[in-house]
Amino acid sequence: MRLLESFRGAAIQLPNRIAMAPMTRGRADDKTGVPHPLTAEYYAQRAGAGLIVSEGVWVSRTGKSGPGIPGLVTGRQIEAWRAVTKAVHEKGGRIYAQLWHAGRVSHPEVVGRTPVAPSAVRQAGRIFVSEGLMDAVEPRALSELEIGEVVQDFAAAAHAAVEAGFDGVELHGANGYLIQEFLAQNTNRREDRYGGSLAARLRFPLEVVAAVVEEIGAERVALRISPGNPENDIVEDDWKEVYPRLLTELRRYGLAYLHVIDTPGHEALSHLRPLWPGTLIANLRSDEPTSQDEGESLIESGLADVVAFGRLFIANPDLPARFALRAPLARADHEVYYGARLDGFTDFPAMEAESAKFACSARS
Ligand SMILES: Cc1cc2nc3c(=O)[nH]c(=O)nc-3n(C[C@H](O)[C@H](O)[C@H](O)COP(=O)(O)O)c2cc1C
């Protein structure tokens, strides 16, 4: 089983090739952005992953996407994350923080002001707020000065991540949030240094990478991308031009890894893998969770070094152990994915506990 083999990259060494994909769970204190105390246990239960990528964590309050999403800015947030990284490390795991600015995929109900974006282009669709779903509002276009401030917010959050004991950071450049909004033509209508030509659309993402690399070193910095992903109303028909160019620019840094979200047809990976000599983590987006067999074939074909699994990790905290035995997998009800509720978070048992339970009930 290739997924269970160890992996030795230039910057990261992992005991297996199974990563836990970043997943927002919405359990943080909505007012303070401090992760819930159970978060340490939640991630520690999943420390058998070769690498854990944390849920998206906001780099500034304006970059918060929805209710219950944690931040990595204040002293209390850093302290709470320190307990999380300590718990994961004590279980022998590794954890990167996913740094997130949601851009226009937010709402005044969430951030207390108009969300910001490259351009004032409203997202078609609705935004999740505490009261449920609300129509998206037209965001405010960032000034050049403010763009510089957001770049610094990413660098400061990366610094805070290291202070909190994370092994590195993954910049959230996927799924239609601020970084991808700069890359995509339908969300970036700017005509200044940050928009117009492809080189200009790449400027903000590259400035973020450069600032974060400068702050904590390239070997602790990763980037997640989702070429062509229409999520959050992104139109990226030109992804075959955009991403090869982005990768060409990124190659000089020696980043920890590149994380690519693709479809099960592997079109983006087939296109980009030959352009990326560094470590590549792949993840597939479809209605069904990325499966063990899909993961095996991604490694086997050489399209990825490591595969990230999202939804399967929610209900299977010991996913690598289950993969090793091809044991049955539990399924989480969609209802528990997000929210302030505490069921469906740390209460999915590991296999041993489950077998022990069965053994007990068989005896009684
Ligand atoms: C509940 C949930 C929350 C998610 N939150 C994030 C997130 O914070 N950041 C991110 O980059 N992707 C997020 N995703 C996307 C996952 O990382 C992953 O790409 C997706 O679930 C597909 O992988 P899977 O088939 O293995 O679940 C989320 C997905 C789910 C189901």
Tab-separated table of C-alpha atoms and ligand atoms in Angstrom:
chain	number	residue	atom	x	y	z
A	1	MET	CA	0.000	0.000	0.000
A	2	ARG	CA	1.709	3.109	-1.241
A	3	LEU	CA	-0.301	5.439	1.025
A	4	LEU	CA	1.249	3.822	4.079
A	5	GLU	CA	4.832	4.247	2.916
A	6	SER	CA	6.866	6.977	4.516
A	7	PHE	CA	7.638	10.105	2.532
A	8	ARG	CA	10.856	12.071	2.505
A	9	GLY	CA	10.623	15.449	0.771
A	10	ALA	CA	13.186	18.225	0.820
A	11	ALA	CA	11.309	20.048	3.575
A	12	ILE	CA	8.884	17.543	5.076
A	13	GLN	CA	9.353	13.975	6.223
A	14	LEU	CA	6.200	12.026	6.944
A	15	PRO	CA	5.617	8.524	8.314
A	16	ASN	CA	2.864	7.939	5.746
A	17	ARG	CA	1.429	9.643	2.678
A	18	ILE	CA	-1.973	10.354	4.151
A	19	ALA	CA	-2.707	13.991	4.990
A	20	MET	CA	-5.771	15.272	6.755
A	21	ALA	CA	-7.262	17.942	4.480
A	22	PRO	CA	-8.108	21.333	5.998
A	23	MET	CA	-11.688	21.335	7.245
A	24	THR	CA	-13.606	24.179	8.817
A	25	ARG	CA	-15.710	22.815	11.643
A	26	GLY	CA	-17.116	26.068	13.057
A	27	ARG	CA	-16.623	25.154	16.711
A	28	ALA	CA	-14.528	28.178	17.776
A	29	ASP	CA	-15.900	30.928	20.010
A	30	ASP	CA	-17.603	33.180	17.497
A	31	LYS	CA	-16.835	36.402	19.377
A	32	THR	CA	-13.176	35.827	20.194
A	33	GLY	CA	-12.106	33.444	17.418
A	34	VAL	CA	-10.466	31.251	20.071
A	35	PRO	CA	-10.585	27.562	19.095
A	36	HIS	CA	-12.834	25.422	21.290
A	37	PRO	CA	-10.958	23.597	24.094
A	38	LEU	CA	-11.928	20.263	22.492
A	39	THR	CA	-9.958	21.205	19.369
A	40	ALA	CA	-6.741	19.822	20.893
A	41	GLU	CA	-8.386	16.446	21.436
A	42	TYR	CA	-9.979	16.529	17.972
A	43	TYR	CA	-6.667	16.962	16.178
A	44	ALA	CA	-4.737	14.693	18.572
A	45	GLN	CA	-7.206	11.906	17.753
A	46	ARG	CA	-6.181	12.352	14.104
A	47	ALA	CA	-2.419	12.531	14.719
A	48	GLY	CA	-1.906	9.238	12.861
A	49	ALA	CA	-2.130	11.271	9.653
A	50	GLY	CA	1.248	11.839	8.038
A	51	LEU	CA	0.366	15.518	8.131
A	52	ILE	CA	-2.614	17.395	9.530
A	53	VAL	CA	-3.606	20.622	7.831
A	54	SER	CA	-5.746	22.611	10.247
A	55	GLU	CA	-9.106	24.074	9.394
A	56	GLY	CA	-8.847	27.466	7.690
A	57	VAL	CA	-7.835	30.083	10.264
A	58	TRP	CA	-8.401	33.784	9.638
A	59	VAL	CA	-5.427	36.131	9.331
A	60	SER	CA	-7.528	39.198	10.140
A	61	ARG	CA	-11.064	39.642	11.391
A	62	THR	CA	-12.102	41.028	7.984
A	63	GLY	CA	-10.909	37.790	6.431
A	64	LYS	CA	-13.298	35.655	8.485
A	65	SER	CA	-15.754	33.736	6.352
A	66	GLY	CA	-18.429	32.466	8.701
A	67	PRO	CA	-19.546	31.779	12.267
A	68	GLY	CA	-17.306	29.864	14.655
A	69	ILE	CA	-14.164	30.095	12.529
A	70	PRO	CA	-10.991	30.502	14.597
A	71	GLY	CA	-8.282	33.123	14.134
A	72	LEU	CA	-4.526	33.227	14.566
A	73	VAL	CA	-4.057	36.845	15.564
A	74	THR	CA	-4.691	37.494	19.254
A	75	GLY	CA	-2.687	36.284	22.268
A	76	ARG	CA	-5.601	34.115	23.437
A	77	GLN	CA	-5.944	32.502	20.025
A	78	ILE	CA	-2.218	31.746	19.880
A	79	GLU	CA	-2.312	30.270	23.379
A	80	ALA	CA	-5.265	28.019	22.494
A	81	TRP	CA	-3.543	26.837	19.311
A	82	ARG	CA	-0.414	26.076	21.343
A	83	ALA	CA	-2.443	23.539	23.319
A	84	VAL	CA	-3.580	22.004	20.000
A	85	THR	CA	-0.107	21.681	18.478
A	86	LYS	CA	1.266	20.309	21.765
A	87	ALA	CA	-1.437	17.629	21.888
A	88	VAL	CA	-0.743	16.626	18.266
A	89	HIS	CA	3.028	16.538	18.811
A	90	GLU	CA	2.621	14.453	21.959
A	91	LYS	CA	0.781	11.898	19.829
A	92	GLY	CA	3.671	11.914	17.339
A	93	GLY	CA	1.880	13.984	14.689
A	94	ARG	CA	2.679	17.038	12.572
A	95	ILE	CA	0.318	19.972	11.973
A	96	TYR	CA	0.316	22.926	9.579
A	97	ALA	CA	-2.015	25.900	10.054
A	98	GLN	CA	-4.102	26.847	7.049
A	99	LEU	CA	-4.012	30.648	6.737
A	100	TRP	CA	-7.194	32.053	5.278
A	101	HIS	CA	-8.583	35.348	4.076
A	102	ALA	CA	-12.081	34.799	2.733
A	103	GLY	CA	-12.249	37.968	0.612
A	104	ARG	CA	-15.760	38.487	-0.728
A	105	VAL	CA	-16.966	35.125	0.622
A	106	SER	CA	-18.100	36.723	3.845
A	107	HIS	CA	-20.889	38.949	5.067
A	108	PRO	CA	-21.382	42.093	7.201
A	109	GLU	CA	-23.256	39.819	9.619
A	110	VAL	CA	-19.979	37.918	10.090
A	111	VAL	CA	-17.319	40.625	9.983
A	112	GLY	CA	-19.340	43.683	11.057
A	113	ARG	CA	-18.443	45.570	7.882
A	114	THR	CA	-18.490	45.198	4.131
A	115	PRO	CA	-16.243	42.324	3.026
A	116	VAL	CA	-13.249	43.205	0.876
A	117	ALA	CA	-12.113	41.796	-2.472
A	118	PRO	CA	-9.916	42.677	-5.451
A	119	SER	CA	-12.944	44.317	-7.109
A	120	ALA	CA	-16.502	45.211	-6.164
A	121	VAL	CA	-17.999	42.102	-7.781
A	122	ARG	CA	-20.764	40.429	-5.830
A	123	GLN	CA	-20.714	36.668	-5.536
A	124	ALA	CA	-23.756	34.909	-6.936
A	125	GLY	CA	-25.146	32.751	-4.193
A	126	ARG	CA	-25.568	32.872	-0.474
A	127	ILE	CA	-23.273	33.156	2.521
A	128	PHE	CA	-23.535	31.146	5.709
A	129	VAL	CA	-24.074	33.405	8.767
A	130	SER	CA	-25.186	32.561	12.324
A	131	GLU	CA	-28.871	32.919	11.391
A	132	GLY	CA	-28.559	30.698	8.309
A	133	LEU	CA	-27.963	31.612	4.677
A	134	MET	CA	-28.042	35.213	3.461
A	135	ASP	CA	-27.559	36.760	0.030
A	136	ALA	CA	-23.984	37.816	-0.604
A	137	VAL	CA	-23.350	41.566	-0.637
A	138	GLU	CA	-21.194	43.558	-3.021
A	139	PRO	CA	-17.684	43.649	-1.546
A	140	ARG	CA	-15.503	46.744	-1.367
A	141	ALA	CA	-12.422	46.811	-3.610
A	142	LEU	CA	-9.191	46.938	-1.601
A	143	SER	CA	-6.934	49.973	-2.155
A	144	GLU	CA	-3.288	49.294	-3.014
A	145	LEU	CA	-2.339	50.387	0.484
A	146	GLU	CA	-4.803	47.921	2.007
A	147	ILE	CA	-3.482	45.115	-0.193
A	148	GLY	CA	-0.075	45.703	1.388
A	149	GLU	CA	-1.708	45.474	4.812
A	150	VAL	CA	-3.353	42.144	3.971
A	151	VAL	CA	0.031	40.802	2.812
A	152	GLN	CA	1.415	41.811	6.199
A	153	ASP	CA	-1.552	40.152	7.945
A	154	PHE	CA	-0.574	36.848	6.307
A	155	ALA	CA	3.046	37.313	7.426
A	156	ALA	CA	1.975	38.175	10.987
A	157	ALA	CA	-0.322	35.148	11.153
A	158	ALA	CA	2.522	32.926	9.905
A	159	HIS	CA	4.699	34.308	12.681
A	160	ALA	CA	1.900	33.609	15.165
A	161	ALA	CA	1.558	30.072	13.795
A	162	VAL	CA	5.200	29.337	14.523
A	163	GLU	CA	4.802	30.903	17.957
A	164	ALA	CA	1.821	28.603	18.532
A	165	GLY	CA	3.945	25.558	17.682
A	166	PHE	CA	2.654	24.747	14.190
A	167	ASP	CA	5.165	22.929	11.990
A	168	GLY	CA	4.368	25.254	9.120
A	169	VAL	CA	1.594	27.084	7.308
A	170	GLU	CA	-0.501	26.336	4.244
A	171	LEU	CA	-1.737	29.463	2.449
A	172	HIS	CA	-5.342	29.038	1.339
A	173	GLY	CA	-5.196	29.896	-2.341
A	174	ALA	CA	-8.112	27.627	-3.265
A	175	ASN	CA	-11.908	27.502	-3.433
A	176	GLY	CA	-12.688	31.092	-4.408
A	177	TYR	CA	-11.317	33.011	-1.435
A	178	LEU	CA	-9.150	36.143	-1.532
A	179	ILE	CA	-5.997	34.676	-3.098
A	180	GLN	CA	-7.927	32.965	-5.889
A	181	GLU	CA	-10.101	36.062	-6.314
A	182	PHE	CA	-6.963	37.909	-7.393
A	183	LEU	CA	-6.089	35.143	-9.874
A	184	ALA	CA	-9.509	34.849	-11.539
A	185	GLN	CA	-10.603	37.308	-14.194
A	186	ASN	CA	-14.253	37.397	-13.155
A	187	THR	CA	-13.367	38.560	-9.629
A	188	ASN	CA	-10.309	40.668	-10.441
A	189	ARG	CA	-11.330	43.583	-12.671
A	190	ARG	CA	-8.560	45.868	-11.450
A	191	GLU	CA	-6.521	47.953	-13.816
A	192	ASP	CA	-3.680	48.831	-11.470
A	193	ARG	CA	-0.567	46.812	-10.505
A	194	TYR	CA	-2.797	44.004	-9.194
A	195	GLY	CA	-5.039	43.380	-12.185
A	196	GLY	CA	-5.333	43.424	-15.951
A	197	SER	CA	-2.467	41.304	-17.242
A	198	LEU	CA	-1.796	37.808	-15.933
A	199	ALA	CA	1.428	39.045	-14.341
A	200	ALA	CA	-0.575	41.658	-12.446
A	201	ARG	CA	-3.191	39.133	-11.284
A	202	LEU	CA	-0.388	36.969	-9.933
A	203	ARG	CA	1.137	39.852	-7.983
A	204	PHE	CA	-0.907	39.595	-4.768
A	205	PRO	CA	-0.585	35.793	-4.366
A	206	LEU	CA	3.155	36.047	-5.001
A	207	GLU	CA	3.544	38.950	-2.588
A	208	VAL	CA	1.816	36.889	0.093
A	209	VAL	CA	4.115	33.930	-0.546
A	210	ALA	CA	7.211	36.147	-0.535
A	211	ALA	CA	6.224	37.891	2.709
A	212	VAL	CA	5.409	34.646	4.509
A	213	VAL	CA	8.607	32.984	3.243
A	214	GLU	CA	10.558	35.988	4.469
A	215	GLU	CA	8.865	35.715	7.869
A	216	ILE	CA	9.211	31.988	8.628
A	217	GLY	CA	11.338	30.407	5.872
A	218	ALA	CA	10.219	28.605	2.689
A	219	GLU	CA	10.630	25.136	4.208
A	220	ARG	CA	7.649	25.896	6.459
A	221	VAL	CA	5.406	27.430	3.801
A	222	ALA	CA	2.933	25.651	1.519
A	223	LEU	CA	0.216	26.792	-0.868
A	224	ARG	CA	-3.155	25.225	-1.657
A	225	ILE	CA	-4.673	25.830	-5.097
A	226	SER	CA	-7.771	24.595	-6.943
A	227	PRO	CA	-7.271	25.329	-10.650
A	228	GLY	CA	-10.545	25.866	-12.477
A	229	ASN	CA	-12.682	25.172	-9.406
A	230	PRO	CA	-15.959	27.098	-9.832
A	231	GLU	CA	-16.661	27.049	-6.075
A	232	ASN	CA	-17.819	30.391	-4.702
A	233	ASP	CA	-18.645	31.649	-8.176
A	234	ILE	CA	-15.140	31.627	-9.639
A	235	VAL	CA	-14.737	31.446	-13.417
A	236	GLU	CA	-11.263	30.263	-14.362
A	237	ASP	CA	-11.431	29.171	-17.984
A	238	ASP	CA	-7.801	30.212	-18.373
A	239	TRP	CA	-6.418	28.034	-15.571
A	240	LYS	CA	-4.034	26.298	-18.005
A	241	GLU	CA	-2.254	29.627	-18.450
A	242	VAL	CA	-2.573	30.939	-14.899
A	243	TYR	CA	-1.260	28.030	-12.860
A	244	PRO	CA	1.780	27.006	-14.939
A	245	ARG	CA	2.871	30.631	-14.702
A	246	LEU	CA	2.230	30.688	-10.955
A	247	LEU	CA	4.236	27.479	-10.483
A	248	THR	CA	7.100	28.863	-12.551
A	249	GLU	CA	7.257	31.828	-10.181
A	250	LEU	CA	6.956	29.637	-7.090
A	251	ARG	CA	9.642	27.139	-8.040
A	252	ARG	CA	12.409	29.472	-6.917
A	253	TYR	CA	11.366	29.288	-3.265
A	254	GLY	CA	11.630	25.598	-2.353
A	255	LEU	CA	8.269	25.573	-0.569
A	256	ALA	CA	7.376	22.753	1.817
A	257	TYR	CA	4.698	21.524	-0.607
A	258	LEU	CA	2.084	22.463	-3.149
A	259	HIS	CA	-1.442	21.237	-2.392
A	260	VAL	CA	-3.613	20.770	-5.491
A	261	ILE	CA	-7.355	20.177	-5.437
A	262	ASP	CA	-8.422	18.452	-8.643
A	263	THR	CA	-11.407	16.559	-10.010
A	264	PRO	CA	-11.374	12.748	-10.212
A	265	GLY	CA	-10.308	13.035	-13.889
A	266	HIS	CA	-6.937	14.449	-12.704
A	267	GLU	CA	-6.824	17.068	-15.444
A	268	ALA	CA	-5.126	19.747	-13.361
A	269	LEU	CA	-2.662	17.309	-11.805
A	270	SER	CA	-1.703	15.858	-15.183
A	271	HIS	CA	-1.058	19.362	-16.393
A	272	LEU	CA	0.793	20.715	-13.365
A	273	ARG	CA	2.704	17.769	-11.945
A	274	PRO	CA	5.428	17.898	-14.636
A	275	LEU	CA	5.941	21.571	-13.735
A	276	TRP	CA	6.394	20.969	-10.015
A	277	PRO	CA	9.554	19.161	-8.956
A	278	GLY	CA	8.809	19.709	-5.258
A	279	THR	CA	6.474	17.878	-2.895
A	280	LEU	CA	2.895	17.676	-4.121
A	281	ILE	CA	-0.166	16.854	-2.058
A	282	ALA	CA	-3.316	16.050	-4.029
A	283	ASN	CA	-6.965	16.049	-3.031
A	284	LEU	CA	-10.031	15.370	-5.160
A	285	ARG	CA	-13.278	17.264	-5.072
A	286	SER	CA	-16.462	15.407	-5.909
A	287	ASP	CA	-19.733	14.424	-4.284
A	288	GLU	CA	-18.086	11.362	-2.823
A	289	PRO	CA	-15.154	11.657	-0.403
A	290	THR	CA	-11.700	10.968	-1.862
A	291	SER	CA	-11.324	7.190	-1.452
A	292	GLN	CA	-8.414	4.979	-0.477
A	293	ASP	CA	-8.257	3.503	-3.986
A	294	GLU	CA	-8.197	6.945	-5.566
A	295	GLY	CA	-5.406	7.870	-3.179
A	296	GLU	CA	-3.412	4.755	-4.028
A	297	SER	CA	-3.691	5.433	-7.731
A	298	LEU	CA	-2.619	9.071	-7.318
A	299	ILE	CA	0.595	7.903	-5.635
A	300	GLU	CA	1.065	4.965	-7.991
A	301	SER	CA	0.771	7.173	-11.080
A	302	GLY	CA	3.268	9.643	-9.647
A	303	LEU	CA	0.727	12.483	-9.814
A	304	ALA	CA	1.096	13.054	-6.072
A	305	ASP	CA	3.538	12.311	-3.265
A	306	VAL	CA	0.907	12.557	-0.549
A	307	VAL	CA	-2.903	12.492	-0.712
A	308	ALA	CA	-5.187	14.585	1.484
A	309	PHE	CA	-8.427	13.101	2.736
A	310	GLY	CA	-11.102	15.361	4.151
A	311	ARG	CA	-14.539	13.988	4.887
A	312	LEU	CA	-13.272	10.492	5.705
A	313	PHE	CA	-11.249	11.955	8.589
A	314	ILE	CA	-14.345	13.447	10.222
A	315	ALA	CA	-15.830	10.094	11.252
A	316	ASN	CA	-12.606	8.032	11.136
A	317	PRO	CA	-10.064	9.630	13.450
A	318	ASP	CA	-7.732	6.654	12.891
A	319	LEU	CA	-8.081	6.672	9.109
A	320	PRO	CA	-4.522	5.450	8.302
A	321	ALA	CA	-4.985	2.452	10.611
A	322	ARG	CA	-8.293	1.632	8.935
A	323	PHE	CA	-6.717	1.974	5.491
A	324	ALA	CA	-3.948	-0.417	6.578
A	325	LEU	CA	-6.528	-3.078	7.436
A	326	ARG	CA	-9.020	-2.089	4.748
A	327	ALA	CA	-11.369	-1.881	7.717
A	328	PRO	CA	-14.917	-0.568	7.360
A	329	LEU	CA	-15.196	3.208	7.332
A	330	ALA	CA	-17.684	5.194	9.373
A	331	ARG	CA	-19.710	7.972	7.735
A	332	ALA	CA	-20.448	11.327	9.314
A	333	ASP	CA	-23.840	12.901	8.905
A	334	HIS	CA	-23.499	16.127	6.909
A	335	GLU	CA	-25.375	17.882	9.713
A	336	VAL	CA	-22.382	17.659	12.060
A	337	TYR	CA	-19.825	19.060	9.611
A	338	TYR	CA	-20.186	22.653	10.820
A	339	GLY	CA	-21.558	24.494	13.807
A	340	ALA	CA	-21.393	25.291	17.473
A	341	ARG	CA	-22.690	21.811	18.369
A	342	LEU	CA	-20.198	19.549	20.097
A	343	ASP	CA	-21.507	16.217	18.905
A	344	GLY	CA	-19.900	14.956	15.735
A	345	PHE	CA	-16.563	16.519	16.679
A	346	THR	CA	-14.494	14.389	19.075
A	347	ASP	CA	-17.013	11.602	19.633
A	348	PHE	CA	-16.253	9.392	16.626
A	349	PRO	CA	-14.430	6.417	18.128
A	350	ALA	CA	-11.196	4.920	16.889
A	351	MET	CA	-11.365	1.370	15.627
A	352	GLU	CA	-9.922	-0.271	18.737
A	353	ALA	CA	-12.414	1.478	20.963
A	354	GLU	CA	-15.156	0.407	18.613
A	355	SER	CA	-14.051	-3.227	18.559
A	356	ALA	CA	-13.683	-3.116	22.345
A	357	LYS	CA	-17.225	-1.826	22.567
A	358	PHE	CA	-18.473	-4.647	20.366
A	359	ALA	CA	-16.515	-7.173	22.439
A	360	CYS	CA	-18.095	-5.793	25.638
A	361	SER	CA	-21.585	-5.839	24.279
A	362	ALA	CA	-21.077	-9.388	23.008
A	363	ARG	CA	-20.090	-10.459	26.527
A	364	SER	CA	-22.912	-8.672	28.339
B	1	LIG	C1	-16.695	20.294	6.476
B	1	LIG	C2	-15.678	20.747	5.464
B	1	LIG	C3	-14.940	21.883	5.706
B	1	LIG	C4	-13.962	22.294	4.801
B	1	LIG	N1	-13.169	23.375	5.098
B	1	LIG	C5	-12.119	23.688	4.316
B	1	LIG	C6	-11.168	24.674	4.711
B	1	LIG	O1	-11.262	25.275	5.800
B	1	LIG	N2	-10.137	24.930	3.869
B	1	LIG	C7	-9.990	24.277	2.669
B	1	LIG	O2	-9.032	24.553	1.937
B	1	LIG	N3	-10.858	23.315	2.276
B	1	LIG	C8	-11.892	22.991	3.084
B	1	LIG	N4	-12.728	21.969	2.730
B	1	LIG	C9	-12.434	21.162	1.527
B	1	LIG	C10	-11.620	19.920	1.916
B	1	LIG	O3	-10.315	20.278	2.344
B	1	LIG	C11	-11.484	18.954	0.737
B	1	LIG	O4	-10.900	19.637	-0.345
B	1	LIG	C12	-12.823	18.370	0.308
B	1	LIG	O5	-13.553	17.901	1.412
B	1	LIG	C13	-12.615	17.221	-0.703
B	1	LIG	O6	-11.872	16.186	-0.107
B	1	LIG	P1	-12.575	14.826	0.423
B	1	LIG	O7	-13.277	14.245	-0.775
B	1	LIG	O8	-11.441	13.971	0.886
B	1	LIG	O9	-13.533	15.210	1.506
B	1	LIG	C14	-13.747	21.564	3.602
B	1	LIG	C15	-14.538	20.437	3.345
B	1	LIG	C16	-15.490	20.025	4.257
B	1	LIG	C17	-16.286	18.771	3.982
